Coordinates of C-alpha atoms in Angstrom, one line a residue:
M1 CA -0.1 0.2 0.0
T2 CA 1.2 3.6 -0.6
D3 CA 1.6 5.9 1.8
E4 CA -0.6 8.4 0.2
P5 CA -4.2 8.8 1.9
L6 CA -7.5 7.6 0.3
N7 CA -8.9 10.9 -0.3
G8 CA -5.7 12.2 -1.8
E9 CA -4.7 14.8 0.5
I10 CA -1.7 15.0 2.2
L11 CA -2.0 14.6 5.9
P12 CA 0.6 16.2 8.0
P13 CA 2.7 14.1 10.5
E14 CA 1.2 13.2 13.7
E15 CA 3.2 11.8 16.8
E16 CA 2.4 8.3 17.3
D17 CA -1.1 7.3 18.3
P18 CA -1.4 6.1 21.9
P19 CA -2.4 2.8 22.4
H20 CA -6.1 1.3 22.8
G21 CA -7.3 2.1 26.1
E22 CA -4.4 4.8 27.2
G23 CA -5.1 8.4 27.2
T24 CA -8.6 8.0 25.9
E25 CA -12.1 8.5 27.6
T26 CA -14.4 5.3 27.6
F27 CA -18.2 5.8 27.4
T28 CA -19.8 3.2 29.5
G29 CA -23.4 4.4 28.6
K30 CA -25.5 3.0 26.1
L31 CA -24.9 3.7 22.6
S32 CA -27.0 3.6 19.5
A33 CA -26.4 1.4 16.7
T34 CA -24.8 4.3 14.4
S35 CA -22.5 5.1 17.5
Q36 CA -21.8 1.2 18.1
I37 CA -20.3 1.3 14.6
I38 CA -18.3 4.3 14.4
N39 CA -16.5 3.2 17.5
E40 CA -15.9 -0.4 16.2
I41 CA -14.4 0.7 13.1
S42 CA -12.3 3.1 15.5
E43 CA -10.8 0.6 17.6
I44 CA -9.9 -1.5 14.1
A45 CA -8.0 1.7 13.0
L46 CA -6.1 2.0 15.8
S47 CA -4.8 -1.6 15.7
L48 CA -3.1 -1.0 12.1
P49 CA 0.4 -1.4 12.4
D50 CA 2.6 1.8 11.9
K51 CA 3.3 1.0 8.5
Y52 CA 0.2 1.9 7.5
R53 CA -0.1 4.5 9.6
W54 CA -1.1 7.7 6.3
E55 CA -4.2 4.9 5.8
R56 CA -4.8 5.0 9.2
N57 CA -5.3 8.7 9.8
A58 CA -7.5 9.1 6.8
L59 CA -9.6 6.3 8.4
N60 CA -9.9 8.5 11.2
V61 CA -10.9 11.5 9.4
C62 CA -13.4 9.9 8.0
V63 CA -14.4 8.2 10.6
R64 CA -14.4 11.6 12.8
A65 CA -16.2 12.9 9.4
L66 CA -18.9 10.6 10.3
H67 CA -19.2 11.1 13.6
M68 CA -19.7 14.9 13.1
E69 CA -22.5 14.0 11.0
H70 CA -24.3 11.6 13.0
M71 CA -24.3 13.9 16.1
A72 CA -25.7 16.7 13.9
S73 CA -28.8 14.2 12.9
Q74 CA -29.2 13.3 16.4
E75 CA -29.8 17.2 17.3
R76 CA -31.4 17.6 14.5
L77 CA -33.8 14.6 16.0
Q78 CA -33.8 16.3 19.5
G79 CA -35.4 19.6 18.1
A80 CA -37.6 17.7 15.9
R81 CA -38.7 15.7 19.2
R82 CA -38.9 19.0 21.7
K83 CA -40.8 20.4 18.8
I84 CA -43.2 17.2 18.5
S85 CA -43.6 17.4 22.2
A86 CA -44.3 21.3 22.1
L87 CA -46.8 20.8 19.3
K88 CA -48.3 18.4 21.3
S89 CA -48.6 20.5 24.2
D90 CA -50.2 22.9 22.3
L91 CA -52.5 20.3 21.4
R92 CA -53.7 19.7 24.2
R93 CA -54.4 23.3 25.6
T94 CA -56.2 23.9 22.6
T95 CA -57.9 20.7 23.0
E96 CA -58.5 22.1 26.7
H97 CA -59.8 25.4 25.6
L98 CA -61.9 23.8 22.7
S99 CA -63.8 22.1 25.7
M100 CA -64.2 24.7 27.8
L101 CA -65.6 26.8 25.2
K102 CA -67.7 24.3 24.7
S103 CA -69.1 23.8 27.9
K104 CA -69.5 27.1 28.6
M105 CA -71.7 27.1 25.5
W106 CA -73.9 23.9 25.5
G107 CA -72.8 22.3 29.2
E108 CA -74.6 22.7 32.7
S109 CA -73.5 26.1 34.5
S110 CA -74.1 24.0 37.7
E111 CA -70.0 22.7 38.8
K112 CA -71.3 20.2 40.5
D113 CA -70.2 17.1 38.3
R114 CA -72.7 13.8 38.9
E115 CA -70.1 11.8 37.2
A116 CA -67.5 12.9 39.8
I117 CA -69.6 11.5 42.7
E118 CA -70.6 8.0 41.3
D119 CA -69.0 5.5 43.4
D120 CA -69.9 2.3 40.7
E121 CA -65.9 2.3 40.2
T122 CA -63.3 0.4 42.3
D123 CA -60.8 3.3 42.5
L124 CA -63.2 5.3 44.2
A125 CA -64.5 2.8 46.5
D126 CA -62.4 3.2 49.5
I127 CA -64.1 7.6 49.6
P128 CA -66.7 7.7 51.9
D129 CA -70.1 8.3 50.7
F130 CA -72.1 11.4 50.9
E131 CA -75.9 11.8 50.8
P132 CA -76.8 14.7 49.4
E133 CA -80.4 16.1 50.6
K134 CA -82.7 16.7 48.0
P135 CA -86.1 18.7 48.5
E136 CA -89.1 16.9 47.6
K137 CA -90.7 17.9 45.2
K138 CA -94.8 18.8 45.2
K139 CA -96.4 16.9 42.5
G140 CA -98.7 18.8 40.2
R141 CA -99.4 22.6 39.4
G142 CA -98.7 24.8 42.7
V143 CA -101.2 27.0 43.4
T144 CA -100.3 30.9 42.8
K145 CA -101.0 32.9 45.8
L146 CA -100.9 36.6 45.2
P147 CA -99.4 38.9 48.5
D148 CA -101.8 39.9 51.1
D149 CA -100.3 43.2 50.8
L150 CA -101.4 44.0 47.5
E151 CA -104.3 46.6 47.0
R152 CA -107.7 44.6 46.0
R153 CA -110.0 46.1 44.0
H154 CA -113.1 44.5 44.1
V155 CA -115.6 43.7 41.0
D156 CA -118.9 41.9 40.7
H157 CA -120.4 40.6 38.2
F158 CA -124.2 39.3 37.8
P159 CA -126.5 37.4 35.2
P160 CA -127.0 39.5 32.4
E161 CA -130.9 38.8 33.3
R162 CA -132.1 39.4 37.1
H163 CA -135.3 39.5 37.2
C164 CA -137.5 36.2 37.7
T165 CA -140.9 35.6 35.4
C166 CA -142.6 36.4 38.5
G167 CA -141.4 40.0 38.2
R168 CA -139.1 40.3 41.4
E169 CA -135.1 41.0 41.0
M170 CA -133.3 37.8 41.8
K171 CA -131.3 38.3 44.7
S172 CA -128.0 36.9 45.5
I173 CA -127.6 33.7 46.8
G174 CA -123.7 32.7 46.6
V175 CA -120.5 33.8 45.0
E176 CA -117.4 32.4 43.5
T177 CA -114.4 34.5 44.5
R178 CA -111.6 34.7 41.9
E179 CA -108.3 36.4 42.1
R180 CA -106.7 38.1 38.6
L181 CA -103.4 40.1 38.7
V182 CA -103.9 43.1 36.9
T183 CA -100.8 45.2 35.7
I184 CA -101.5 49.0 35.2
P185 CA -99.3 50.2 32.5
E186 CA -97.0 52.9 32.8
R187 CA -97.7 56.7 32.5
Q188 CA -96.4 60.1 33.1
V189 CA -98.2 62.7 34.9
V190 CA -97.1 66.4 35.0
E191 CA -97.8 67.9 38.5
V192 CA -98.4 71.7 38.7
H193 CA -97.4 72.7 41.6
H194 CA -98.7 76.7 42.8
Y195 CA -96.8 78.1 45.2
H196 CA -99.3 81.5 46.4
T197 CA -98.6 84.5 48.5
C198 CA -100.7 85.5 51.0
A199 CA -101.6 88.6 52.6
C200 CA -104.3 90.3 54.7
N201 CA -106.7 92.6 52.1
R202 CA -107.6 95.0 55.6
T203 CA -106.7 98.3 55.8
I204 CA -106.3 98.1 59.4
C205 CA -103.2 94.9 59.1
K206 CA -100.8 97.4 57.7
E207 CA -98.0 95.8 59.5
N208 CA -98.5 92.6 58.9
K209 CA -96.3 91.4 55.5
P210 CA -97.1 89.5 53.1
M211 CA -96.3 85.4 53.1
S212 CA -94.9 83.1 50.3
A213 CA -95.1 79.3 49.9
K214 CA -92.0 77.9 50.1
A215 CA -90.7 74.6 47.8
E216 CA -90.1 71.7 50.7
R217 CA -87.9 70.1 47.9
Y218 CA -84.2 69.1 49.5
I219 CA -82.6 66.7 46.9
M220 CA -84.3 67.8 43.9
R221 CA -84.5 71.3 44.3
G222 CA -84.3 73.5 41.7
R223 CA -84.8 70.4 38.9
K224 CA -88.2 69.8 37.2
A225 CA -88.2 66.1 37.6
D226 CA -89.7 64.3 40.8
L227 CA -87.8 62.5 43.1
D228 CA -89.6 59.3 43.2
T229 CA -89.5 59.0 38.8
V230 CA -85.4 60.0 39.0
I231 CA -85.5 56.5 41.8
E232 CA -87.3 54.4 39.7
Y233 CA -85.5 55.1 36.4
S234 CA -82.1 54.5 38.6
L235 CA -83.3 51.3 40.3
Q236 CA -84.8 50.0 36.9
K237 CA -81.3 50.4 35.3
F238 CA -78.7 48.9 37.9
Y239 CA -82.2 46.5 39.7
E240 CA -83.6 45.5 36.7
A241 CA -80.9 46.1 34.2
K242 CA -82.6 48.3 31.8
T243 CA -80.7 50.1 29.4
V244 CA -80.8 53.5 29.3
Y245 CA -81.8 54.1 25.8
R246 CA -84.9 52.1 26.3
Q247 CA -86.1 54.3 29.0
E248 CA -85.5 56.8 26.9
R249 CA -87.1 55.6 24.4
R250 CA -90.3 54.9 26.1
L251 CA -90.0 58.3 27.5
L252 CA -90.5 60.2 23.7
D253 CA -93.4 57.1 23.1
A254 CA -95.4 59.1 25.8
G255 CA -94.1 62.1 24.2
C256 CA -91.8 63.5 27.2
N257 CA -88.6 65.1 25.3
V258 CA -86.1 63.4 28.1
T259 CA -82.3 62.5 26.7
R260 CA -80.3 59.9 28.4
Q261 CA -78.2 62.4 29.2
H262 CA -80.5 63.9 30.9
L263 CA -81.1 61.2 33.0
G264 CA -77.5 60.5 33.7
R265 CA -76.8 63.4 34.9
L266 CA -80.1 63.1 37.3
T267 CA -79.3 59.6 38.3
T268 CA -75.1 61.1 39.0
H269 CA -77.2 64.1 41.2
L270 CA -78.9 61.4 43.2
A271 CA -76.0 59.1 43.9
G272 CA -74.2 62.0 45.8
F273 CA -76.8 62.1 48.5
L274 CA -76.4 58.5 49.1
E275 CA -73.1 58.4 49.1
P276 CA -73.2 59.0 52.7
V277 CA -74.8 55.6 53.2
C278 CA -72.9 53.9 51.5
D279 CA -69.7 55.0 54.1
E280 CA -72.1 53.8 56.9
I281 CA -72.2 50.7 55.1
W282 CA -68.8 50.4 54.7
K283 CA -67.8 50.5 58.3
H284 CA -70.5 47.8 59.5
A285 CA -69.1 45.7 56.4
T286 CA -65.8 46.3 58.0
A287 CA -66.3 45.6 61.6
G288 CA -66.4 42.2 61.9
H289 CA -64.5 39.4 62.2
S290 CA -63.7 38.7 58.6
A291 CA -64.8 39.5 55.6
M292 CA -64.6 38.8 51.9
M293 CA -63.7 40.5 48.7
D294 CA -63.7 40.4 44.9
E295 CA -63.6 42.6 41.8
T296 CA -65.2 42.2 38.7
P297 CA -64.3 44.3 35.1
L298 CA -66.2 47.3 34.1
R299 CA -65.6 48.4 30.7
V300 CA -65.9 52.4 31.0
Q301 CA -66.1 55.4 28.1
A302 CA -63.3 57.3 28.2
E303 CA -62.3 60.1 25.2
G304 CA -63.5 58.3 22.0
K305 CA -62.5 54.6 23.3
C306 CA -63.4 51.8 26.6
E307 CA -61.0 51.4 29.5
L308 CA -61.3 48.3 31.7
G309 CA -62.1 49.5 35.2
Y310 CA -62.8 47.5 38.2
L311 CA -65.9 47.4 40.9
W312 CA -64.5 45.9 44.2
A313 CA -66.0 44.3 46.8
I314 CA -66.0 44.3 50.6
C315 CA -68.9 41.5 51.9
R316 CA -69.5 40.9 55.7
D317 CA -71.7 37.8 55.8
E318 CA -72.8 35.5 59.1
R319 CA -75.5 34.3 58.5
G320 CA -73.9 30.7 58.7
W321 CA -73.6 30.8 62.6
N322 CA -75.1 34.0 63.9
P323 CA -79.2 34.4 64.0
D324 CA -78.7 37.8 64.4
A325 CA -76.6 38.7 61.4
R326 CA -76.8 42.1 59.4
P327 CA -74.7 41.0 55.8
A328 CA -73.9 43.7 54.0
V329 CA -71.7 44.5 50.7
Y330 CA -69.8 47.8 50.2
F331 CA -68.9 48.2 46.0
R332 CA -66.4 51.1 45.1
Y333 CA -65.2 51.5 41.8
A334 CA -61.1 52.1 40.6
P335 CA -59.8 52.7 37.5
S336 CA -56.9 49.6 38.0
R337 CA -56.9 46.4 39.5
G338 CA -53.7 46.9 41.5
G339 CA -53.3 46.0 45.5
Q340 CA -53.0 49.2 46.3
V341 CA -56.8 49.5 45.7
A342 CA -57.6 46.7 48.3
K343 CA -55.0 47.9 50.6
E344 CA -57.0 51.5 50.8
M345 CA -60.4 49.8 50.5
L346 CA -59.2 48.0 54.1
E347 CA -57.6 51.3 55.5
G348 CA -59.3 51.6 59.2
A349 CA -60.9 48.2 58.7
L350 CA -61.2 45.9 61.9
I351 CA -61.5 42.7 60.6
D352 CA -59.3 39.7 61.0
T353 CA -59.5 37.6 58.0
L354 CA -59.6 38.2 54.6
Q355 CA -61.2 35.6 52.6
T356 CA -60.6 35.8 48.7
D357 CA -60.6 33.8 45.6
G358 CA -56.5 33.4 45.8
Y359 CA -55.7 36.7 43.1
A360 CA -52.2 37.9 43.9
G361 CA -53.1 41.8 44.3
Y362 CA -55.0 40.4 48.1
N363 CA -51.3 39.7 49.0
G364 CA -50.2 43.2 49.9
V365 CA -52.6 43.2 52.8
R366 CA -51.4 39.6 54.1
R367 CA -49.6 39.7 57.6
A368 CA -46.1 39.1 58.1
P369 CA -45.6 36.3 60.5
G370 CA -45.1 37.8 64.1
Q371 CA -46.3 41.4 62.8
N372 CA -49.7 43.3 63.8
D373 CA -50.7 45.4 60.3
G374 CA -52.6 43.4 58.1
V375 CA -55.1 40.8 58.2
D376 CA -55.1 36.6 57.2
I377 CA -55.9 35.1 53.7
Q378 CA -58.0 32.1 53.7
R379 CA -57.9 30.8 50.2
C380 CA -61.7 29.8 49.0
V381 CA -62.1 25.7 48.6
A382 CA -64.5 26.3 45.8
H383 CA -62.2 28.1 43.4
A384 CA -59.8 24.7 44.4
R385 CA -63.2 22.5 42.9
R386 CA -63.5 24.7 40.5
Q387 CA -60.1 23.9 39.0
F388 CA -60.6 20.1 39.1
T389 CA -64.2 20.7 37.4
D390 CA -62.5 22.3 34.5
A391 CA -60.1 19.4 33.9
Q392 CA -62.7 16.8 34.4
K393 CA -64.8 18.9 31.9
V394 CA -61.9 18.9 29.1
A395 CA -60.6 15.4 29.9
P396 CA -62.1 13.5 32.5
S397 CA -59.5 11.5 35.0
T398 CA -60.0 9.2 38.0
L399 CA -57.9 11.7 39.8
A400 CA -60.0 14.6 40.0
K401 CA -63.3 12.2 40.0
R402 CA -62.0 10.6 43.2
V403 CA -60.6 14.6 44.1
L404 CA -64.3 16.1 43.4
K405 CA -65.8 13.0 45.4
R406 CA -64.4 14.5 48.5
I407 CA -64.6 17.9 47.9
G408 CA -68.2 16.9 47.9
G409 CA -68.4 15.4 51.2
I410 CA -66.7 18.0 52.5
Y411 CA -69.2 20.5 51.6
A412 CA -71.9 18.1 53.1
V413 CA -69.9 18.5 56.2
E414 CA -70.6 22.4 55.6
K415 CA -74.6 21.8 55.2
R416 CA -74.7 20.0 58.3
A417 CA -72.4 22.7 60.0
K418 CA -74.5 25.4 58.8
G419 CA -76.2 27.3 61.8
L420 CA -74.6 26.0 64.2
P421 CA -72.4 28.1 66.8
P422 CA -68.8 28.6 65.9
A423 CA -67.3 25.7 68.3
Q424 CA -69.8 23.1 67.1
R425 CA -69.1 24.4 63.6
E426 CA -65.3 24.4 64.5
A427 CA -65.4 20.8 65.8
M428 CA -67.4 19.0 63.3
R429 CA -65.1 20.4 60.3
F430 CA -61.9 19.2 62.2
A431 CA -63.6 15.5 63.1
E432 CA -64.8 15.1 59.2
A433 CA -63.2 18.0 57.0
L434 CA -60.2 18.1 57.5
P435 CA -59.8 14.1 57.4
A436 CA -60.7 14.4 53.7
L437 CA -58.6 17.6 52.9
K438 CA -55.2 16.3 54.4
A439 CA -56.8 12.8 52.2
I440 CA -56.7 15.4 48.5
R441 CA -53.3 16.8 49.7
E442 CA -51.5 13.3 49.8
E443 CA -53.0 11.8 46.9
L444 CA -51.8 15.5 44.8
L445 CA -47.8 15.0 46.4
K446 CA -48.1 11.6 44.6
A447 CA -49.6 12.3 41.1
E448 CA -48.2 15.6 40.6
P449 CA -45.3 14.8 39.7
D450 CA -45.9 12.0 36.3
L451 CA -49.2 14.5 35.7
P452 CA -48.3 16.0 32.0
K453 CA -48.7 19.4 31.0
G454 CA -52.5 20.6 31.7
K455 CA -55.6 21.6 33.5
L456 CA -55.2 18.7 36.1
K457 CA -51.7 19.6 36.7
N458 CA -52.7 22.9 37.6
A459 CA -55.2 22.0 39.4
A460 CA -53.3 20.2 41.5
N461 CA -50.9 23.0 41.6
Y462 CA -53.3 25.5 43.2
F463 CA -54.8 23.1 45.6
L464 CA -51.0 22.5 47.0
N465 CA -50.2 25.6 46.6
A466 CA -53.0 27.4 48.9
W467 CA -52.7 24.4 51.1
E468 CA -52.2 26.6 54.3
D469 CA -55.2 29.1 53.4
L470 CA -57.6 26.3 52.1
I471 CA -57.6 24.7 55.5
R472 CA -57.4 27.9 57.8
Y473 CA -61.5 27.6 58.5
V474 CA -61.3 24.4 59.5
F475 CA -59.9 25.9 62.7
D476 CA -62.0 28.9 62.6
G477 CA -66.2 28.6 63.4
R478 CA -66.6 31.9 62.6
L479 CA -65.0 31.7 59.0
E480 CA -67.1 30.2 55.9
I481 CA -65.5 27.8 53.1
D482 CA -65.9 30.0 50.5
N483 CA -66.7 33.4 49.0
N484 CA -69.6 32.4 46.8
P485 CA -71.7 35.4 48.7
V486 CA -69.4 38.1 47.5
E487 CA -69.6 36.4 44.2
R488 CA -73.8 36.0 44.1
C489 CA -73.5 40.1 44.7
M490 CA -71.8 40.8 41.8
R491 CA -73.9 38.1 39.0
L492 CA -76.8 41.6 38.6
I493 CA -73.7 43.8 37.8
G494 CA -72.9 41.0 35.3
V495 CA -76.5 41.4 33.6
T496 CA -76.7 44.6 33.7
R497 CA -72.8 44.6 32.6
N498 CA -74.1 42.8 29.8
N499 CA -76.7 45.0 28.7
S500 CA -75.3 48.4 29.1
L501 CA -72.0 47.5 27.6
F502 CA -70.0 50.2 29.4
A503 CA -70.2 52.7 31.9
G504 CA -70.5 56.9 30.4
S505 CA -67.2 57.7 32.4
H506 CA -65.7 57.5 35.3
A507 CA -68.3 59.4 36.7
A508 CA -71.0 57.3 36.0
A509 CA -69.0 53.8 37.6
E510 CA -68.8 55.6 40.2
N511 CA -72.3 55.5 40.5
W512 CA -72.9 51.8 39.7
A513 CA -70.3 51.5 43.2
I514 CA -73.1 53.7 45.3
F515 CA -76.3 51.5 43.9
Y516 CA -75.1 48.4 43.9
T517 CA -74.1 48.8 47.6
L518 CA -77.6 49.9 48.6
I519 CA -79.0 47.7 46.0
E520 CA -77.4 43.9 46.7
T521 CA -77.4 44.7 50.9
A522 CA -81.1 45.2 50.8
R523 CA -81.1 41.6 48.9
L524 CA -78.9 40.1 51.4
N525 CA -81.6 41.3 54.3
D526 CA -84.7 40.1 52.4
V527 CA -85.3 43.5 51.7
D528 CA -87.1 44.9 48.0
P529 CA -84.8 47.4 46.9
F530 CA -87.3 49.8 45.9
K531 CA -89.1 50.3 49.2
Y532 CA -85.6 50.4 50.8
V533 CA -84.1 53.4 48.4
R534 CA -87.2 55.3 48.2
W535 CA -87.2 54.9 52.4
V536 CA -84.1 56.2 52.6
V537 CA -84.1 59.3 50.3
G538 CA -87.2 60.1 52.2
E539 CA -85.4 59.8 55.5
I540 CA -82.6 62.1 53.8
E541 CA -85.3 64.9 52.5
K542 CA -86.8 64.9 56.3
G543 CA -83.3 64.8 58.1
R544 CA -81.7 67.2 55.0
E545 CA -78.3 68.4 56.7
L546 CA -79.5 66.5 59.9
T547 CA -80.0 63.1 58.6
D548 CA -78.1 60.4 60.6
Y549 CA -77.1 57.9 58.1
S550 CA -76.3 54.9 60.5
R551 CA -79.7 54.8 60.9
L552 CA -80.4 54.0 57.6
M553 CA -79.3 50.7 57.4
P554 CA -82.0 47.6 55.6
W555 CA -82.3 46.4 59.1
D556 CA -83.5 49.7 60.1
Y557 CA -86.0 49.5 57.5
K558 CA -87.0 45.9 58.2
A559 CA -88.2 47.7 61.6
V560 CA -90.5 50.6 60.6
A561 CA -91.9 48.6 57.6
P562 CA -94.8 47.4 59.3
A563 CA -95.7 50.5 60.7
L564 CA -95.4 52.2 56.9
A565 CA -96.9 49.3 55.1
N566 CA -100.2 49.9 58.4
P567 CA -100.3 53.8 58.6
P568 CA -102.2 54.9 61.4
K569 CA -105.1 56.3 60.4
K570 CA -106.6 59.9 61.3
A571 CA -109.3 60.5 63.9
A572 CA -112.4 61.5 62.1

């Protein structure tokens, strides 16, 4: 053989190759088939005698090039695999998102997963069963009972011919009474008020000056609209979710040229007199042992575009353990969702525990260990359950079923504890709910590392990361298991928001907060918002600057409502 290399290139002289196994790294891992062939060729090249040094060097160059090409191909293969894995993750997320959209559009709105409480599978046999109480449905059609306090107009109906053949008039010998609900159509009436000036016309009474009647209105002084009209249209918008343009159209149909801008200005004017009442509601809502907070977005029209603001809510609801509870909710509008808003709303509050949905903006008010400032944060179990409910909808799994069944048992315990004193609630939760919560945590700790990225893994991490705050309610009978009461107070806001699309300005958004504070607090106390707001405005009209706003709460109205419904008759 010649001394020239096989590829025709002249290689530089090299030192003698080291013996096999000396000065070389030994790979102890598992090699691919191609890597094993390359390794065998290298070993053969190293075993050639010195007289074939040029051929050996050329062979080493080819083997080295082959090895580099193989490594490049392996890198391309790994990149392709990573891309496939990313595409699979994207496909999984897209599939889950599509399933969630289908569930929201066509599925049940309730978070109760009926499949999750079925015990016909062996994987669920070790979880204790719970029997939710189902109210007995009455068979047949119920009788419609009309309220006793409605005004009743009696109409008598007689036969068309009441004369007997003998010529005498027939007398009534029996009556069949039926009630009908009649709606009187809304109509507008113009009240013309005449303010007279009186004086004595006698010539001997020259010292007496003329006396003029003065307007008795306080809130709507200098405005043509009647106070009851402003209350009616304001509550139609916020309580009945009727849009302003429909109110404007109805007035135009009646021949009244009242624009929606004018209605908005009247609402803003009335809200200014109701704001002190909302301040008193805030004092009551933040004076208890605990409170709940939440926020909801509200689009606001500003300078030709819509900005996103938020209605923040603080709710105090002790009906679960206090028979004399006075629930209340306070709303405040803010143009941002920053945690600074929560700090401002809780400034001066007396609460010890704040229940939230896990939003990071509330972490700014969390009490640091060993500090007195701030509050303890409690997380909502319903939000944790919602995570597993969503995961079960998009990708059914046994793990999600087991967790949902255990949470269902926890809520069954809470249902039995409702209305009991705090000490009994705490004992019942500690004995029955805490073991179920710990069982969920242990199961999730074992399963979470092996879960693929998706809804179920996010739900497991949500539960595990919030563990300390989730179980806080177990050790205090005055706390609730979730913050559903404050979320229910926002349902009506959602309906009005969908109908109205946006608030006309930031000042108009503040009106939303004022009226919903009064409306939702009245509803929490089983008071008609229309009657309550009319009573509050009437008391402000009578008291004027001397009004005691702390005595204008819904429970104060309930105390005087019977007297207002049945006023004493004047003596003849």
